[in-house]
């Protein structure tokens, strides 16, 4: 039986009267690469934002390694506005901040690269390591944590070597080619020591050669770091090549799930991407 790492249970995210994600339930099992796909505006990034604590869902729950980490139900103004499903199913409010969710072992990247632009490659990754530091203001001020800092610097150097970024470690990150900036953002996420990595359109803006290299890179980090990967991606060649399973959203609702072949041949998926007139 597969070991469940991430589970979203009847998650609905509503903004005012607009339901961006409606009653989404899915599972990601240990060691898998699972993709969440769908047309623009389908609710994919909104779902990621719920998992990582950027948004509290209007309704529903999220579990990580079997433990409930997020839960909410329609309250306040949303109690009257709510138009999603399962209104009475959830009764508790659990809303951790993104930093707390990251500490649990969930890391992510974003659609638009969010590096510290004026910092070097090395510093970008070292800053991410601060999440795991045990120091406080006093110990940091008087450099009482120097052993821990030195150890983290060594860990950053090792990570850079593993990910083939060591030769550019002293470069300002924005001077790197686009593909390497994407790789650096993933490296920064890995510096937080996650067991679940969420990638939001990692191939966005890449040419075919960069996309092929990224495909190999994702497989490598999954295996080398013993990760589970949950990915949003519009590049279908990448999705079909790398995914163990795929979930498909359209207008916030789950319309299909399965292995790449099943999803690729699903009439609802074809209609969502090409339009009804193209498949009749």
Coordinates of C-alpha atoms in Angstrom, one line a residue:
X1 CA 0.0 0.0 0.0
X2 CA 1.4 3.4 -1.0
X3 CA 2.4 5.8 1.8
X4 CA 0.4 9.0 1.5
X5 CA 2.5 12.2 1.8
X6 CA 0.0 14.9 0.8
X7 CA -3.8 14.8 0.9
X8 CA -6.2 17.6 0.0
X9 CA -9.7 16.8 1.3
X10 CA -12.7 18.7 -0.3
X11 CA -10.8 21.9 -0.5
X12 CA -12.7 24.9 -1.7
X13 CA -11.2 28.4 -2.2
X14 CA -13.6 31.2 -2.7
X15 CA -12.8 34.9 -3.2
X16 CA -16.0 36.9 -2.6
X17 CA -18.5 35.3 -5.0
X18 CA -15.8 33.6 -7.2
X19 CA -15.1 30.0 -6.5
X20 CA -11.5 29.5 -7.7
X21 CA -11.1 25.9 -6.4
X22 CA -14.2 23.8 -5.8
X23 CA -14.2 20.6 -3.7
X24 CA -10.8 19.5 -4.7
X25 CA -9.6 16.1 -3.3
X26 CA -6.3 14.5 -4.3
X27 CA -3.4 12.5 -2.9
X28 CA 0.3 12.4 -3.6
X29 CA 2.2 9.3 -2.5
X30 CA 5.8 9.0 -1.3
X31 CA 8.4 9.1 -4.0
X32 CA 5.9 10.0 -6.8
X33 CA 6.1 12.9 -9.3
X34 CA 2.5 14.0 -9.6
X35 CA 1.4 16.8 -11.9
X36 CA -1.6 19.2 -11.6
X37 CA -2.6 20.5 -15.0
X38 CA -5.3 22.5 -16.5
X39 CA -6.0 25.6 -18.7
X40 CA -5.0 29.1 -17.5
X41 CA -7.2 30.2 -14.6
X42 CA -8.2 26.6 -13.7
X43 CA -7.1 27.1 -10.0
X44 CA -3.8 25.3 -10.0
X45 CA -1.7 27.9 -8.2
X46 CA -4.5 28.6 -5.8
X47 CA -4.4 25.0 -4.8
X48 CA -0.7 25.3 -4.2
X49 CA -1.2 28.4 -2.1
X50 CA -3.7 26.6 0.1
X51 CA -1.2 23.7 0.7
X52 CA 1.7 26.2 1.6
X53 CA -0.3 28.5 3.8
X54 CA -0.5 31.5 1.5
X55 CA -4.3 31.2 1.6
X56 CA -6.5 29.7 4.2
X57 CA -9.1 27.6 2.3
X58 CA -12.7 28.7 2.5
X59 CA -13.5 25.1 3.3
X60 CA -11.7 21.8 3.5
X61 CA -8.5 20.2 5.0
X62 CA -4.9 19.4 4.0
X63 CA -2.9 16.5 5.5
X64 CA 0.9 16.1 5.4
X65 CA 2.3 12.7 6.3
X66 CA -1.0 11.7 7.8
X67 CA -1.3 14.8 10.0
X68 CA -3.8 17.5 9.5
X69 CA -2.0 20.8 8.9
X70 CA -4.7 23.0 7.4
X71 CA -8.5 23.1 8.0
X72 CA -11.2 25.7 7.6
X73 CA -14.9 26.1 7.2
X74 CA -17.1 29.1 6.1
X75 CA -17.0 31.7 8.8
X76 CA -17.8 35.4 9.1
X77 CA -18.9 37.0 5.8
X78 CA -18.0 33.8 4.0
X79 CA -20.7 32.0 5.9
X80 CA -23.4 33.8 3.8
X81 CA -21.4 34.1 0.6
X82 CA -20.2 30.4 0.4
X83 CA -21.3 28.6 -2.7
X84 CA -19.0 25.6 -2.7
X85 CA -19.7 22.1 -1.7
X86 CA -19.5 20.3 1.7
X87 CA -20.5 23.4 3.7
X88 CA -21.1 21.5 7.0
X89 CA -18.4 18.9 6.8
X90 CA -15.5 20.8 8.5
X91 CA -15.8 22.4 12.0
X92 CA -12.3 23.4 13.0
X93 CA -9.9 26.3 12.1
X94 CA -6.2 25.4 11.6
X95 CA -4.2 28.0 9.6
X96 CA -0.4 27.8 9.9
X97 CA 1.7 30.5 8.3
X98 CA 3.9 29.6 5.3
X99 CA 7.1 29.5 7.4
X100 CA 5.6 26.9 9.7
X101 CA 4.5 24.8 6.8
X102 CA 8.0 25.0 5.3
X103 CA 9.5 23.9 8.6
X104 CA 7.3 20.8 8.5
X105 CA 9.1 19.8 5.3
X106 CA 7.1 21.3 2.4
X107 CA 9.0 23.6 0.0
X108 CA 7.9 25.3 -3.2
X109 CA 9.0 27.4 -6.1
X110 CA 6.8 30.0 -7.9
X111 CA 5.6 30.8 -11.4
X112 CA 7.7 33.9 -11.5
X113 CA 11.3 33.4 -10.2
X114 CA 11.6 35.0 -6.8
X115 CA 15.3 35.1 -6.1
X116 CA 17.1 37.8 -4.0
X117 CA 18.2 39.6 -7.0
X118 CA 21.2 41.6 -5.6
X119 CA 22.6 38.5 -3.8
X120 CA 25.0 35.8 -5.1
X121 CA 24.0 32.3 -5.8
X122 CA 25.7 31.1 -2.6
X123 CA 23.9 33.7 -0.4
X124 CA 20.5 32.9 -1.9
X125 CA 20.8 29.4 -0.7
X126 CA 22.5 30.2 2.6
X127 CA 19.5 32.5 3.5
X128 CA 17.2 29.6 2.9
X129 CA 19.2 27.6 5.4
X130 CA 18.4 30.1 8.1
X131 CA 15.0 28.4 8.5
X132 CA 16.8 25.5 10.3
X133 CA 19.0 27.6 12.5
X134 CA 18.7 27.3 16.3
X135 CA 20.2 30.8 17.0
X136 CA 18.4 33.8 18.5
X137 CA 19.1 37.5 18.4
X138 CA 21.6 37.3 21.3
X139 CA 23.6 34.3 20.0
X140 CA 23.7 35.8 16.5
X141 CA 24.8 39.2 17.7
X142 CA 27.8 37.8 19.6
X143 CA 28.5 35.1 17.0
X144 CA 27.9 32.3 19.5
X145 CA 26.4 30.3 16.7
X146 CA 29.5 30.3 14.5
X147 CA 29.8 26.5 14.5
X148 CA 26.3 26.1 13.2
X149 CA 26.9 28.9 10.6
X150 CA 30.1 27.2 9.4
X151 CA 28.3 23.9 9.1
X152 CA 25.5 25.4 7.1
X153 CA 28.0 27.0 4.8
X154 CA 29.6 23.6 4.2
X155 CA 26.1 22.2 3.5
X156 CA 25.4 25.0 0.9
X157 CA 28.7 24.3 -0.9
X158 CA 27.9 20.6 -1.0
X159 CA 24.4 21.3 -2.4
X160 CA 25.9 23.6 -5.1
X161 CA 28.3 20.8 -6.1
X162 CA 25.5 18.2 -6.3
X163 CA 23.3 20.5 -8.4
X164 CA 26.1 21.7 -10.7
X165 CA 26.0 25.3 -9.5
X166 CA 29.3 25.4 -7.7
X167 CA 31.1 27.1 -10.6
X168 CA 28.7 30.1 -10.4
X169 CA 28.4 30.3 -6.6
X170 CA 29.9 33.8 -6.5
X171 CA 27.8 35.2 -9.4
X172 CA 25.0 37.6 -8.8
X173 CA 21.9 35.4 -9.4
X174 CA 20.3 37.7 -12.0
X175 CA 23.5 37.4 -14.2
X176 CA 22.8 33.7 -14.7
X177 CA 21.0 32.3 -17.8
X178 CA 17.3 31.8 -17.3
X179 CA 17.6 28.0 -17.0
X180 CA 20.2 28.3 -14.3
X181 CA 18.0 30.8 -12.4
X182 CA 15.2 28.2 -12.4
X183 CA 17.6 25.6 -11.1
X184 CA 18.9 28.0 -8.4
X185 CA 15.3 28.6 -7.2
X186 CA 14.8 24.8 -6.9
X187 CA 18.2 24.6 -5.1
X188 CA 17.0 27.2 -2.6
X189 CA 13.9 25.2 -1.9
X190 CA 16.0 22.1 -1.3
X191 CA 18.1 24.0 1.2
X192 CA 15.2 23.9 3.6
X193 CA 15.4 20.1 3.7
X194 CA 12.0 19.3 2.4
X195 CA 10.4 15.9 1.9
X196 CA 7.7 17.3 -0.4
X197 CA 8.7 19.7 -3.2
X198 CA 6.1 21.8 -5.0
X199 CA 7.1 23.2 -8.4
X200 CA 4.9 25.8 -9.9
X201 CA 5.6 25.8 -13.7
X202 CA 9.3 25.1 -13.5
X203 CA 9.6 25.0 -17.3
X204 CA 8.0 28.4 -17.9
X205 CA 10.0 30.4 -20.4
X206 CA 12.4 27.6 -21.3
X207 CA 13.4 26.4 -24.7
X208 CA 13.2 22.7 -25.7
X209 CA 16.8 22.0 -24.7
X210 CA 16.4 23.6 -21.3
X211 CA 13.1 21.7 -20.8
X212 CA 14.8 18.4 -21.5
X213 CA 17.6 19.2 -19.1
X214 CA 15.0 20.2 -16.5
X215 CA 13.2 16.9 -16.9
X216 CA 16.4 15.0 -16.1
X217 CA 17.1 17.4 -13.2
X218 CA 13.8 16.9 -11.5
X219 CA 14.2 13.1 -11.7
X220 CA 17.7 13.4 -10.3
X221 CA 16.7 15.5 -7.3
X222 CA 13.7 13.2 -6.6
X223 CA 16.0 10.3 -6.5
X224 CA 19.1 11.9 -4.8
X225 CA 17.1 13.7 -2.1
X226 CA 14.4 11.1 -1.7
X227 CA 11.7 13.6 -2.5
X228 CA 8.1 13.5 -3.4
X229 CA 7.3 16.1 -6.1
X230 CA 4.0 17.8 -6.8
X231 CA 4.2 19.9 -9.9
X232 CA 2.1 22.4 -11.9
X233 CA 3.2 22.6 -15.5
X234 CA 1.8 23.7 -18.9
X235 CA 4.5 22.0 -20.9
X236 CA 2.8 18.8 -21.8
X237 CA 5.8 17.0 -23.1
X238 CA 7.4 17.4 -19.7
X239 CA 4.3 16.4 -17.9
X240 CA 3.7 13.3 -19.9
X241 CA 7.3 12.3 -19.7
X242 CA 7.9 12.7 -16.0
X243 CA 4.6 12.2 -14.2
X244 CA 3.6 9.0 -12.4
X245 CA 0.1 10.4 -12.1
X246 CA -1.8 13.5 -13.2
X247 CA -4.7 15.5 -11.9
X248 CA -6.6 17.9 -14.2
X249 CA -8.5 21.0 -13.1
X250 CA -10.9 23.1 -15.1
X251 CA -12.7 26.1 -13.7
X252 CA -11.6 25.0 -10.2
X253 CA -13.0 21.5 -10.4
X254 CA -11.3 18.2 -10.8
X255 CA -12.3 16.7 -14.2
X256 CA -9.8 13.8 -14.6
X257 CA -7.0 11.9 -12.9
X258 CA -4.8 8.9 -13.8
X259 CA -1.6 8.0 -15.5
X260 CA -0.3 10.0 -18.4
X261 CA -1.9 7.8 -21.1
X262 CA -5.3 7.8 -19.3
X263 CA -5.3 11.6 -19.0
X264 CA -4.0 12.2 -22.5
X265 CA -6.9 10.2 -24.0
X266 CA -9.6 11.5 -21.6
X267 CA -12.4 13.3 -23.7
X268 CA -13.0 15.9 -20.9
X269 CA -9.4 16.8 -20.8
X270 CA -9.2 17.2 -24.6
X271 CA -12.3 19.3 -24.5
X272 CA -10.9 21.5 -21.8
X273 CA -7.7 22.2 -23.7
X274 CA -9.1 22.3 -27.3
X275 CA -12.7 23.3 -26.9
X276 CA -15.8 21.2 -27.7
X277 CA -15.8 22.0 -31.4
X278 CA -12.4 20.5 -31.8
X279 CA -13.4 17.1 -30.4
X280 CA -16.9 16.6 -31.9

